[in-house]
């Protein structure tokens, strides 16, 4: 983020409120998982929460000018850098998958896709000569990966596959119920910034 948020009270306030909401969101997932609320929930309701986690931030961004201004302040490079988190997410999928705790079709697609997306994001943001086209390619792949991984995960969840149970427990619950929502929304934000020619 550049220094604009510190100089512009409106952007600073938007940033503070957004950070608070994101922190409450993450804490809510942690509390619900630790309390067993997610484990006791009807599995399709988990699928609905994942979908809402992507849709709500995206709709808010598209509807609220202060959020769009904040995204411009944060910048495309920082938004792309956020997706490096998908490397440790991939490691979690591999860990659970190799233990036989997740459906193979799910953890292989999600794990491999996240590993590539995270490594690609890291490569783009560490290149001083990275162009908008490089960011666009990474975000296109990252969004396609989410479509495949989330779609596969939702399919197994809706089929009530018992091997999806770890998704309701920490630390794995934070990936679909928190990370996926933020990542899906930031892909849309990145495309918007690229469309405007903003780096």
mmCIF file of N, CA and C in Angstrom, residues 50-118:
data_model
loop_
_atom_site.group_PDB
_atom_site.id
_atom_site.type_symbol
_atom_site.label_atom_id
_atom_site.label_comp_id
_atom_site.label_asym_id
_atom_site.label_seq_id
_atom_site.Cartn_x
_atom_site.Cartn_y
_atom_site.Cartn_z
ATOM 1 N N UNK A 50 -19.277 -21.058 1.676
ATOM 2 C CA UNK A 50 -18.138 -20.848 0.778
ATOM 3 C C UNK A 50 -18.545 -19.929 -0.369
ATOM 4 N N UNK A 51 -19.693 -20.215 -0.961
ATOM 5 C CA UNK A 51 -20.180 -19.390 -2.063
ATOM 6 C C UNK A 51 -20.419 -17.952 -1.609
ATOM 7 N N UNK A 52 -21.013 -17.785 -0.437
ATOM 8 C CA UNK A 52 -21.269 -16.444 0.092
ATOM 9 C C UNK A 52 -19.973 -15.709 0.384
ATOM 10 N N UNK A 53 -18.954 -16.459 0.830
ATOM 11 C CA UNK A 53 -17.664 -15.850 1.133
ATOM 12 C C UNK A 53 -17.004 -15.230 -0.084
ATOM 13 N N UNK A 54 -17.313 -15.755 -1.248
ATOM 14 C CA UNK A 54 -16.802 -15.174 -2.499
ATOM 15 C C UNK A 54 -17.722 -14.050 -2.969
ATOM 16 N N UNK A 55 -19.016 -14.300 -2.929
ATOM 17 C CA UNK A 55 -19.988 -13.368 -3.504
ATOM 18 C C UNK A 55 -20.081 -12.059 -2.730
ATOM 19 N N UNK A 56 -20.146 -12.115 -1.410
ATOM 20 C CA UNK A 56 -20.383 -10.903 -0.620
ATOM 21 C C UNK A 56 -19.254 -9.876 -0.775
ATOM 22 N N UNK A 57 -17.978 -10.249 -0.598
ATOM 23 C CA UNK A 57 -16.930 -9.236 -0.786
ATOM 24 C C UNK A 57 -16.887 -8.687 -2.213
ATOM 25 N N UNK A 58 -17.156 -9.547 -3.186
ATOM 26 C CA UNK A 58 -17.150 -9.089 -4.579
ATOM 27 C C UNK A 58 -18.257 -8.077 -4.819
ATOM 28 N N UNK A 59 -19.459 -8.367 -4.338
ATOM 29 C CA UNK A 59 -20.590 -7.443 -4.508
ATOM 30 C C UNK A 59 -20.321 -6.122 -3.794
ATOM 31 N N UNK A 60 -19.762 -6.195 -2.587
ATOM 32 C CA UNK A 60 -19.458 -4.969 -1.843
ATOM 33 C C UNK A 60 -18.446 -4.116 -2.590
ATOM 34 N N UNK A 61 -17.435 -4.765 -3.157
ATOM 35 C CA UNK A 61 -16.433 -4.019 -3.923
ATOM 36 C C UNK A 61 -17.065 -3.328 -5.127
ATOM 37 N N UNK A 62 -17.881 -4.058 -5.844
ATOM 38 C CA UNK A 62 -18.509 -3.492 -7.040
ATOM 39 C C UNK A 62 -19.508 -2.400 -6.703
ATOM 40 N N UNK A 63 -20.124 -2.482 -5.518
ATOM 41 C CA UNK A 63 -21.185 -1.545 -5.156
ATOM 42 C C UNK A 63 -20.688 -0.300 -4.433
ATOM 43 N N UNK A 64 -19.544 -0.398 -3.761
ATOM 44 C CA UNK A 64 -19.103 0.694 -2.891
ATOM 45 C C UNK A 64 -17.851 1.378 -3.434
ATOM 46 N N UNK A 65 -17.985 2.638 -3.785
ATOM 47 C CA UNK A 65 -16.855 3.400 -4.314
ATOM 48 C C UNK A 65 -15.682 3.486 -3.332
ATOM 49 N N UNK A 66 -15.907 3.630 -2.010
ATOM 50 C CA UNK A 66 -14.758 3.685 -1.095
ATOM 51 C C UNK A 66 -13.890 2.419 -1.133
ATOM 52 N N UNK A 67 -14.522 1.259 -1.348
ATOM 53 C CA UNK A 67 -13.741 0.027 -1.442
ATOM 54 C C UNK A 67 -12.930 -0.006 -2.733
ATOM 55 N N UNK A 68 -13.482 0.531 -3.792
ATOM 56 C CA UNK A 68 -12.725 0.582 -5.049
ATOM 57 C C UNK A 68 -11.545 1.547 -4.918
ATOM 58 N N UNK A 69 -11.766 2.654 -4.211
ATOM 59 C CA UNK A 69 -10.673 3.599 -3.975
ATOM 60 C C UNK A 69 -9.585 2.963 -3.113
ATOM 61 N N UNK A 70 -9.990 2.179 -2.123
ATOM 62 C CA UNK A 70 -9.021 1.496 -1.272
ATOM 63 C C UNK A 70 -8.199 0.500 -2.082
ATOM 64 N N UNK A 71 -8.863 -0.229 -2.974
ATOM 65 C CA UNK A 71 -8.146 -1.200 -3.807
ATOM 66 C C UNK A 71 -7.106 -0.513 -4.674
ATOM 67 N N UNK A 72 -7.431 0.664 -5.208
ATOM 68 C CA UNK A 72 -6.469 1.402 -6.029
ATOM 69 C C UNK A 72 -5.280 1.846 -5.176
ATOM 70 N N UNK A 73 -5.546 2.186 -3.921
ATOM 71 C CA UNK A 73 -4.481 2.597 -3.009
ATOM 72 C C UNK A 73 -3.569 1.423 -2.672
ATOM 73 N N UNK A 74 -4.174 0.271 -2.427
ATOM 74 C CA UNK A 74 -3.384 -0.925 -2.119
ATOM 75 C C UNK A 74 -2.517 -1.299 -3.311
ATOM 76 N N UNK A 75 -3.103 -1.296 -4.493
ATOM 77 C CA UNK A 75 -2.342 -1.550 -5.712
ATOM 78 C C UNK A 75 -2.349 -2.999 -6.140
ATOM 79 N N UNK A 76 -2.145 -3.175 -7.433
ATOM 80 C CA UNK A 76 -2.205 -4.504 -8.038
ATOM 81 C C UNK A 76 -1.108 -5.425 -7.521
ATOM 82 N N UNK A 77 0.098 -4.908 -7.332
ATOM 83 C CA UNK A 77 1.205 -5.761 -6.887
ATOM 84 C C UNK A 77 0.913 -6.388 -5.527
ATOM 85 N N UNK A 78 0.409 -5.589 -4.592
ATOM 86 C CA UNK A 78 0.100 -6.116 -3.259
ATOM 87 C C UNK A 78 -1.052 -7.112 -3.312
ATOM 88 N N UNK A 79 -2.027 -6.827 -4.168
ATOM 89 C CA UNK A 79 -3.158 -7.752 -4.302
ATOM 90 C C UNK A 79 -2.693 -9.081 -4.881
ATOM 91 N N UNK A 80 -1.797 -9.028 -5.857
ATOM 92 C CA UNK A 80 -1.244 -10.266 -6.409
ATOM 93 C C UNK A 80 -0.409 -10.990 -5.350
ATOM 94 N N UNK A 81 0.368 -10.241 -4.581
ATOM 95 C CA UNK A 81 1.218 -10.846 -3.545
ATOM 96 C C UNK A 81 0.393 -11.597 -2.505
ATOM 97 N N UNK A 82 -0.818 -11.139 -2.259
ATOM 98 C CA UNK A 82 -1.685 -11.824 -1.291
ATOM 99 C C UNK A 82 -1.850 -13.302 -1.629
ATOM 100 N N UNK A 83 -1.829 -13.627 -2.914
ATOM 101 C CA UNK A 83 -2.095 -14.998 -3.346
ATOM 102 C C UNK A 83 -0.938 -15.961 -3.081
ATOM 103 N N UNK A 84 0.166 -15.444 -2.575
ATOM 104 C CA UNK A 84 1.266 -16.331 -2.173
ATOM 105 C C UNK A 84 0.820 -17.241 -1.027
ATOM 106 N N UNK A 85 -0.218 -16.827 -0.285
ATOM 107 C CA UNK A 85 -0.731 -17.667 0.807
ATOM 108 C C UNK A 85 -1.173 -19.043 0.304
ATOM 109 N N UNK A 86 -1.397 -19.153 -0.989
ATOM 110 C CA UNK A 86 -1.889 -20.418 -1.517
ATOM 111 C C UNK A 86 -0.808 -21.511 -1.519
ATOM 112 N N UNK A 87 0.439 -21.132 -1.351
ATOM 113 C CA UNK A 87 1.495 -22.148 -1.234
ATOM 114 C C UNK A 87 1.332 -22.943 0.060
ATOM 115 N N UNK A 88 1.253 -22.289 1.244
ATOM 116 C CA UNK A 88 0.988 -23.085 2.448
ATOM 117 C C UNK A 88 -0.362 -23.788 2.422
ATOM 118 N N UNK A 89 -1.348 -23.192 1.755
ATOM 119 C CA UNK A 89 -2.647 -23.866 1.624
ATOM 120 C C UNK A 89 -2.471 -25.170 0.860
ATOM 121 N N UNK A 90 -1.673 -25.139 -0.189
ATOM 122 C CA UNK A 90 -1.400 -26.355 -0.969
ATOM 123 C C UNK A 90 -0.733 -27.412 -0.107
ATOM 124 N N UNK A 91 0.202 -26.975 0.742
ATOM 125 C CA UNK A 91 0.882 -27.926 1.619
ATOM 126 C C UNK A 91 -0.103 -28.615 2.560
ATOM 127 N N UNK A 92 -1.093 -27.858 3.039
ATOM 128 C CA UNK A 92 -2.124 -28.462 3.897
ATOM 129 C C UNK A 92 -2.940 -29.497 3.135
ATOM 130 N N UNK A 93 -3.325 -29.159 1.910
ATOM 131 C CA UNK A 93 -4.082 -30.117 1.102
ATOM 132 C C UNK A 93 -3.268 -31.391 0.878
ATOM 133 N N UNK A 94 -1.992 -31.236 0.574
ATOM 134 C CA UNK A 94 -1.137 -32.410 0.357
ATOM 135 C C UNK A 94 -1.036 -33.245 1.639
ATOM 136 N N UNK A 95 -0.888 -32.571 2.778
ATOM 137 C CA UNK A 95 -0.755 -33.272 4.056
ATOM 138 C C UNK A 95 -2.006 -34.110 4.345
ATOM 139 N N UNK A 96 -3.157 -33.466 4.273
ATOM 140 C CA UNK A 96 -4.404 -34.186 4.552
ATOM 141 C C UNK A 96 -4.665 -35.251 3.489
ATOM 142 N N UNK A 97 -4.382 -34.918 2.254
ATOM 143 C CA UNK A 97 -4.638 -35.870 1.179
ATOM 144 C C UNK A 97 -3.795 -37.114 1.288
ATOM 145 N N UNK A 98 -2.511 -36.941 1.569
ATOM 146 C CA UNK A 98 -1.619 -38.103 1.682
ATOM 147 C C UNK A 98 -1.925 -38.948 2.913
ATOM 148 N N UNK A 99 -2.638 -38.336 3.874
ATOM 149 C CA UNK A 99 -3.100 -39.103 5.038
ATOM 150 C C UNK A 99 -4.423 -39.817 4.752
ATOM 151 N N UNK A 100 -4.956 -39.629 3.546
ATOM 152 C CA UNK A 100 -6.221 -40.256 3.181
ATOM 153 C C UNK A 100 -7.434 -39.586 3.776
ATOM 154 N N UNK A 101 -7.263 -38.310 4.196
ATOM 155 C CA UNK A 101 -8.347 -37.627 4.899
ATOM 156 C C UNK A 101 -9.225 -36.782 3.990
ATOM 157 N N UNK A 102 -8.921 -36.716 2.694
ATOM 158 C CA UNK A 102 -9.728 -35.954 1.744
ATOM 159 C C UNK A 102 -9.895 -36.767 0.472
ATOM 160 N N UNK A 103 -10.964 -36.542 -0.283
ATOM 161 C CA UNK A 103 -11.125 -37.241 -1.563
ATOM 162 C C UNK A 103 -9.960 -36.904 -2.498
ATOM 163 N N UNK A 104 -9.330 -37.905 -3.112
ATOM 164 C CA UNK A 104 -8.166 -37.642 -3.980
ATOM 165 C C UNK A 104 -8.433 -36.617 -5.081
ATOM 166 N N UNK A 105 -9.584 -36.703 -5.725
ATOM 167 C CA UNK A 105 -9.875 -35.755 -6.807
ATOM 168 C C UNK A 105 -9.902 -34.328 -6.286
ATOM 169 N N UNK A 106 -10.297 -34.154 -5.034
ATOM 170 C CA UNK A 106 -10.363 -32.816 -4.459
ATOM 171 C C UNK A 106 -8.984 -32.307 -4.075
ATOM 172 N N UNK A 107 -8.249 -33.089 -3.254
ATOM 173 C CA UNK A 107 -6.993 -32.543 -2.745
ATOM 174 C C UNK A 107 -5.929 -32.422 -3.829
ATOM 175 N N UNK A 108 -5.963 -33.305 -4.825
ATOM 176 C CA UNK A 108 -4.988 -33.185 -5.909
ATOM 177 C C UNK A 108 -5.240 -31.923 -6.735
ATOM 178 N N UNK A 109 -6.495 -31.702 -7.118
ATOM 179 C CA UNK A 109 -6.813 -30.512 -7.902
ATOM 180 C C UNK A 109 -6.569 -29.239 -7.097
ATOM 181 N N UNK A 110 -7.050 -29.216 -5.860
ATOM 182 C CA UNK A 110 -6.894 -28.018 -5.035
ATOM 183 C C UNK A 110 -5.432 -27.777 -4.677
ATOM 184 N N UNK A 111 -4.728 -28.832 -4.293
ATOM 185 C CA UNK A 111 -3.344 -28.684 -3.868
ATOM 186 C C UNK A 111 -2.417 -28.271 -4.997
ATOM 187 N N UNK A 112 -2.504 -28.972 -6.110
ATOM 188 C CA UNK A 112 -1.632 -28.647 -7.241
ATOM 189 C C UNK A 112 -1.962 -27.254 -7.791
ATOM 190 N N UNK A 113 -3.248 -26.961 -7.920
ATOM 191 C CA UNK A 113 -3.647 -25.649 -8.430
ATOM 192 C C UNK A 113 -3.188 -24.522 -7.533
ATOM 193 N N UNK A 114 -3.354 -24.684 -6.214
ATOM 194 C CA UNK A 114 -2.921 -23.640 -5.291
ATOM 195 C C UNK A 114 -1.403 -23.477 -5.294
ATOM 196 N N UNK A 115 -0.682 -24.578 -5.391
ATOM 197 C CA UNK A 115 0.782 -24.500 -5.429
ATOM 198 C C UNK A 115 1.239 -23.699 -6.644
ATOM 199 N N UNK A 116 0.643 -23.972 -7.783
ATOM 200 C CA UNK A 116 1.014 -23.245 -9.007
ATOM 201 C C UNK A 116 0.618 -21.772 -8.890
ATOM 202 N N UNK A 117 -0.614 -21.509 -8.433
ATOM 203 C CA UNK A 117 -1.072 -20.125 -8.318
ATOM 204 C C UNK A 117 -0.208 -19.327 -7.348
ATOM 205 N N UNK A 118 0.114 -19.914 -6.203
ATOM 206 C CA UNK A 118 0.941 -19.218 -5.222
ATOM 207 C C UNK A 118 2.345 -18.949 -5.734
#
